[in-house]
CSV table of C-alpha atoms in Angstrom, one decimal:
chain,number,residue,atom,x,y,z
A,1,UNK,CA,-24.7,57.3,-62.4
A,2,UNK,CA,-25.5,59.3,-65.5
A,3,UNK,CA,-23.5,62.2,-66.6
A,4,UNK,CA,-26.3,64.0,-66.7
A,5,UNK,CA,-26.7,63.7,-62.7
A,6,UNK,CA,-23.0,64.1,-62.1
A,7,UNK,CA,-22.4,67.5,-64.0
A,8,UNK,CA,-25.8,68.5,-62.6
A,9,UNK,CA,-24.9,68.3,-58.9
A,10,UNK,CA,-20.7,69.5,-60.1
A,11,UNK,CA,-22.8,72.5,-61.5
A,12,UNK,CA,-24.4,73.4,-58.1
A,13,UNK,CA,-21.5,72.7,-56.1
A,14,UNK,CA,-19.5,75.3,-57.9
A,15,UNK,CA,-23.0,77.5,-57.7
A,16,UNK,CA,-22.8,77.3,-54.3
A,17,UNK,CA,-19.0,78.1,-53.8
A,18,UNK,CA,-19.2,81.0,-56.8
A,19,UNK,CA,-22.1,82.3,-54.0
A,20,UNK,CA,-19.7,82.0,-51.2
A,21,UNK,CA,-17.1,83.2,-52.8
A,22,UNK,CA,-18.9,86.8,-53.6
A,23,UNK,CA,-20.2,87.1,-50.3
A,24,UNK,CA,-16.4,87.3,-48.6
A,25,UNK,CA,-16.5,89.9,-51.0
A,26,UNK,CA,-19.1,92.1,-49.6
A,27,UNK,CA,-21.5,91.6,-52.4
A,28,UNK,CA,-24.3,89.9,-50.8
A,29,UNK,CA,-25.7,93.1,-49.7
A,30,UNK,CA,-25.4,96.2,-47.5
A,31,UNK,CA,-24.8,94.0,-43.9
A,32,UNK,CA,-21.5,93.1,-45.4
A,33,UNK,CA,-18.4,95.4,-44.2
A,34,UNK,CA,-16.8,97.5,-47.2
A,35,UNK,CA,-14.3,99.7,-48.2
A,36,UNK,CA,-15.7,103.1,-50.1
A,37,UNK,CA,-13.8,105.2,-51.6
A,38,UNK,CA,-14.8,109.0,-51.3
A,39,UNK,CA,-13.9,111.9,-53.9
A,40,UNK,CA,-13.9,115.7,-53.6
A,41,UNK,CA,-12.5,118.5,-55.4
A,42,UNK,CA,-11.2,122.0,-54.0
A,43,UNK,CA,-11.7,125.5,-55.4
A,44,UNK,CA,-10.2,128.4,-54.5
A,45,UNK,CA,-12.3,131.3,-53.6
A,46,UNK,CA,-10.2,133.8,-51.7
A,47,UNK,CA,-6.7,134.3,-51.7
A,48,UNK,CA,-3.2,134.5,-53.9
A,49,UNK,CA,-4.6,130.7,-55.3
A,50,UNK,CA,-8.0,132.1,-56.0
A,51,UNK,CA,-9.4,130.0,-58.7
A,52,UNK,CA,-7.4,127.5,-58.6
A,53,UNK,CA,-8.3,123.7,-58.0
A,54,UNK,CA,-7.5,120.7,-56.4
A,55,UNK,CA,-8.5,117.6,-55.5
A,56,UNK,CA,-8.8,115.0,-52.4
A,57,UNK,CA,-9.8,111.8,-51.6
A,58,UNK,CA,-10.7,109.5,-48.4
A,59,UNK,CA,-11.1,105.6,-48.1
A,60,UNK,CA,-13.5,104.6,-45.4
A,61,UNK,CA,-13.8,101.5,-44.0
A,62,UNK,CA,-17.9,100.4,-42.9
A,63,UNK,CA,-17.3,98.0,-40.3
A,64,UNK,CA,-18.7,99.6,-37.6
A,65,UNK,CA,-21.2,101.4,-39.9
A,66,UNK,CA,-24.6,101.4,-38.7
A,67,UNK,CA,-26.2,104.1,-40.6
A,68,UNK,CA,-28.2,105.3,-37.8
A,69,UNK,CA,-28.3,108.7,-36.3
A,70,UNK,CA,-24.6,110.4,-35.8
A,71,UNK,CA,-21.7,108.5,-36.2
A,72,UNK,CA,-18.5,110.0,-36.6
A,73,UNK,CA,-14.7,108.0,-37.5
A,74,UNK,CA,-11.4,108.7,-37.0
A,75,UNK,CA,-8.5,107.1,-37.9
A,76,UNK,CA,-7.3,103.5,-37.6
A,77,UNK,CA,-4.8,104.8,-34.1
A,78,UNK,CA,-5.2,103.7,-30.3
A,79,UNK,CA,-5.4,107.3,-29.2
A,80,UNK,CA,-8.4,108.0,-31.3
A,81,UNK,CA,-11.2,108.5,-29.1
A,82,UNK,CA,-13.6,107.9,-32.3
A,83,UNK,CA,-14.0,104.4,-33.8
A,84,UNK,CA,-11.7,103.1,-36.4
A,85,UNK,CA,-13.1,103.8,-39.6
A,86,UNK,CA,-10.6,106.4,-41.9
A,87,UNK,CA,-8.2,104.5,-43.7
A,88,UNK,CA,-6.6,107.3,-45.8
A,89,UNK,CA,-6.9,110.7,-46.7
A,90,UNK,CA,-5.2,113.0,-49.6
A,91,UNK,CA,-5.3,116.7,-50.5
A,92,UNK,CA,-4.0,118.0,-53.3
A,93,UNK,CA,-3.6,121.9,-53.4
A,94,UNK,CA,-1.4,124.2,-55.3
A,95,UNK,CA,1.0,121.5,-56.1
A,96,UNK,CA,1.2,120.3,-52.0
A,97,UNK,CA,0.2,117.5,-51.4
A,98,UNK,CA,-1.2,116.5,-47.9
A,99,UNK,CA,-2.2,113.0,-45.9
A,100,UNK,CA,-3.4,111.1,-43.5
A,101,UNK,CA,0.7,111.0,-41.6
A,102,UNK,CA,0.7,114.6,-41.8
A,103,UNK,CA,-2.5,115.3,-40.1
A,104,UNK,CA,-1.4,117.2,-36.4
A,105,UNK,CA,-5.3,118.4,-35.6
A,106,UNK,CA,-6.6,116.4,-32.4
A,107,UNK,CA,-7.8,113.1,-33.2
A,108,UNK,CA,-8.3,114.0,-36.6
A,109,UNK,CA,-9.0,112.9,-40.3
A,110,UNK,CA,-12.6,112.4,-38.7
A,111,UNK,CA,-15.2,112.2,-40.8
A,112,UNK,CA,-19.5,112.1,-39.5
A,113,UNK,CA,-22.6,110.4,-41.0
A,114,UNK,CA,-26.2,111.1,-40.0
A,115,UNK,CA,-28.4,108.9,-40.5
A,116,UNK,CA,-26.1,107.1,-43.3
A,117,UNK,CA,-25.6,110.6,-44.7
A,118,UNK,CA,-21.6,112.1,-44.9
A,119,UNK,CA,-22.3,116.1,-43.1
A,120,UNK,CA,-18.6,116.8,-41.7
A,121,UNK,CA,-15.4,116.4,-42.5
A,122,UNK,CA,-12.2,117.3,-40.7
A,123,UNK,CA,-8.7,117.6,-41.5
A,124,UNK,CA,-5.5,119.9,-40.3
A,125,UNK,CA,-1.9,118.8,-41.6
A,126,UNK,CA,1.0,120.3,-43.0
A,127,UNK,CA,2.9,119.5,-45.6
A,128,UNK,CA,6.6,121.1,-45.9
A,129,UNK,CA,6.0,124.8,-44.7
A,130,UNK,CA,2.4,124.9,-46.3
A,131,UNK,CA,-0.6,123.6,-44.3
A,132,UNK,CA,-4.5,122.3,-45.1
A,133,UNK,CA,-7.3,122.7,-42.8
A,134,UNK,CA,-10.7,121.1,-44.5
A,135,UNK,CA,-13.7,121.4,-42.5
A,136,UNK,CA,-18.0,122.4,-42.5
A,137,UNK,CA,-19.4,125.6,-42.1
A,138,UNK,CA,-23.0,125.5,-41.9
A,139,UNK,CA,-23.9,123.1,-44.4
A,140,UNK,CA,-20.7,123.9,-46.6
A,141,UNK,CA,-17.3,121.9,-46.9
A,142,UNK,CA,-14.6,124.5,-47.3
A,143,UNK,CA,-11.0,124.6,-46.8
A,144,UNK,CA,-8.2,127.0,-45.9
A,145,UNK,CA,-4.5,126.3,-47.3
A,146,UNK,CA,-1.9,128.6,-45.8
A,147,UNK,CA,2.4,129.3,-46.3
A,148,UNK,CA,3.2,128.6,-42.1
A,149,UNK,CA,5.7,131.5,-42.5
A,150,UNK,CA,5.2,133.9,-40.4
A,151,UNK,CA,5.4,138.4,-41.3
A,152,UNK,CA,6.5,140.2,-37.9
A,153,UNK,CA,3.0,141.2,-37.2
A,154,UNK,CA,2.1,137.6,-37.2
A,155,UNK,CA,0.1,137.2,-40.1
A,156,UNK,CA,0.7,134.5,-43.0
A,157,UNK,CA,2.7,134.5,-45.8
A,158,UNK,CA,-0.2,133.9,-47.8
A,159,UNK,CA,-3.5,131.8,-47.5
A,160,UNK,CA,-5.9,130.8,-49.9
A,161,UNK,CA,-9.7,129.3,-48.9
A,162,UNK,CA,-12.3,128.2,-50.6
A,163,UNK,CA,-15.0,125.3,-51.2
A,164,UNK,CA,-15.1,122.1,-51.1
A,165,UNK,CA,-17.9,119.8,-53.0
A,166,UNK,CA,-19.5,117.1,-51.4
A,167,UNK,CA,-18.0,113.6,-51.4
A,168,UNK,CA,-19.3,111.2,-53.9
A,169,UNK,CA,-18.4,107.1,-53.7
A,170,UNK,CA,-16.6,105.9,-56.4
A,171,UNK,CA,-16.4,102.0,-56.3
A,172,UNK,CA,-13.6,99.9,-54.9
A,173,UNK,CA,-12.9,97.4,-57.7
A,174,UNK,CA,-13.7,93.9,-57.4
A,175,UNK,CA,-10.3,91.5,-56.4
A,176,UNK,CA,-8.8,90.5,-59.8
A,177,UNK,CA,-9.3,87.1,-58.9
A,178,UNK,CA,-13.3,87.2,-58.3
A,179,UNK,CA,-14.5,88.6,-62.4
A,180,UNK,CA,-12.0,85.7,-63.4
A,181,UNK,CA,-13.6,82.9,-61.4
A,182,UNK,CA,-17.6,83.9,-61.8
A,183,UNK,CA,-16.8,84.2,-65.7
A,184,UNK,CA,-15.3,80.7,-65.9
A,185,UNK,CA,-17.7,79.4,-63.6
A,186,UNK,CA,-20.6,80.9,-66.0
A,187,UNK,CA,-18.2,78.8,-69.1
A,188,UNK,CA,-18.7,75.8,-67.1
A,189,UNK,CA,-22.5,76.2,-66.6
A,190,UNK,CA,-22.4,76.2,-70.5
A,191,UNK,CA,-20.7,73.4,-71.3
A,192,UNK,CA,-22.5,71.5,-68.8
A,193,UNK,CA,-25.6,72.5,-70.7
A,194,UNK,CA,-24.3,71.5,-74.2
A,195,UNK,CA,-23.0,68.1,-72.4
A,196,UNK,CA,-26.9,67.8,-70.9
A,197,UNK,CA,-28.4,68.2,-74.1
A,198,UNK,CA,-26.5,66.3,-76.2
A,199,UNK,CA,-26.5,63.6,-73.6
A,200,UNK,CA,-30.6,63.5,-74.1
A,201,UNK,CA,-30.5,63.5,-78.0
A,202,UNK,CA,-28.3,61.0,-77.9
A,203,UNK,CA,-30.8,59.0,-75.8
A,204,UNK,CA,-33.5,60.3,-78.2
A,205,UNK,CA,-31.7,58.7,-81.0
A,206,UNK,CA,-31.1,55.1,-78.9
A,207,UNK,CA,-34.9,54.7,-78.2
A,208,UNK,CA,-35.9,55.6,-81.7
C-alpha cells in the first residue's frame, strides 16, 4: 500500500474523530445542550447607594431549552417546581455580595424565556444583614438592596433600588484540551500534504 493511501485514510480518520470530538462539545450546532453564561450590571437609582454600581452574573444550563413560547428555570434542587436549568447566580452591590445559597424567595433564582427570548428574572437573598431582591417590572429589570435592620416604626435601615440592564451571553470557553487537539490535528493535515506531494514528485522524477 502506498503512503500516499495510508496517510490519506490516517487523515480522515483523525477528520472524523476531530468532528466527533467538537460535537461532545456542543459545537455542531444549536440542538446540542450548553452552558451560557449571562451578564448584567446594577445601577442605583434611589436611595443612600444612588449612583452606585454593581454587577451580576447567572450560568444557565439549555438542556431542556426548547426556545418555544414561555419557559421559565429554576435551580438545579428537588423542591423546585420549575425545571432544572440555573446553575449559578451572583450579585454584587455595595460591596455585598449575594448567591445562588443565599437565595430564601420561593423556588427562586428563576429565570423565563419567551420564544428563546430572556423577559424575567427573579432573585431574593440575603447576604449578612443586607438583602437583594432582582426582579421585572413591566418591561424593566430592576432591583432593590436593603440593611434588614429594622427602626421601631418598622421601616429599613436604608434601601437603595434601581435598574438592571438586560442580560447579554458572554461565551463559555472552549475545554483547554479541544483548541489543542483541532490545531495539531490541522499540523498533521499539513504534513500529510507535504508527505503527498513530495511522494508524487518523487514518482515524477522515477518515470522521467
Amino acid at each position: 500500500m502506498s503512503n500516499t493511501n495510508t496517510n490519506s485514510r490516517v487523515t480522515r480518520t483523525l477528520t472524523g474523530l476531530a468532528v466527533a470530538f467538537a460535537l461532545s462539545f456542543g459545537l455542531g450546532g444549536t440542538a446540542s445542550a450548553a452552558l451560557l453564561n449571562y451578564n448584567f450590571s446594577l445601577t442605583g437609582t434611589n436611595g443612600p447607594l444612588s449612583g452606585s454600581t454593581g454587577t451580576g452574573s447567572f450560568l444557565f444550563d439549555d438542556t431542556s431549552f426548547s426556545g418555544i413560547g414561555t419557559e421559565t428555570f429554576g435551580p438545579f434542587d428537588i423542591n423546585s417546581f420549575f425545571p432544572d436549568g440555573v446553575v449559578s447566580f451572583d450579585v454584587s452591590f455595595g460591596g455585598i455580595d449575594f448567591s445562588i445559597s443565599g437565595d430564601t424567595g420561593f423556588d427562586t433564582p428563576s429565570i423565563s424565556f419567551f420564544n428563546g427570548v430572556l423577559f424575567d428574572l427573579s432573585y431574593s437573598g440575603f447576604s449578612g444583614d443586607y438583602g437583594m431582591v432582582v426582579g421585572t417590572s413591566g418591561n424593566d429589570f430592576q432591583f432593590l438592596f436593603y440593611d434588614t435592620g429594622l427602626l421601631i416604626d418598622g421601616r429599613a435601615f436604608g434601601s437603595t433600588a434601581g435598574s438592571v440592564t438586560t442580560p447579554s451571553i458572554s461565551v463559555v470557553p472552549l475545554p483547554a484540551a479541544l483548541p489543542l487537539f483541532l490545531s495539531g490535528l490541522t499540523g498533521f493535515g499539513f504534513v500529510g500534504r507535504k508527505r503527498r506531494k513530495r511522494g508524487a514528485m518523487a514518482e515524477g522524477f522515477g518515470s522521467a
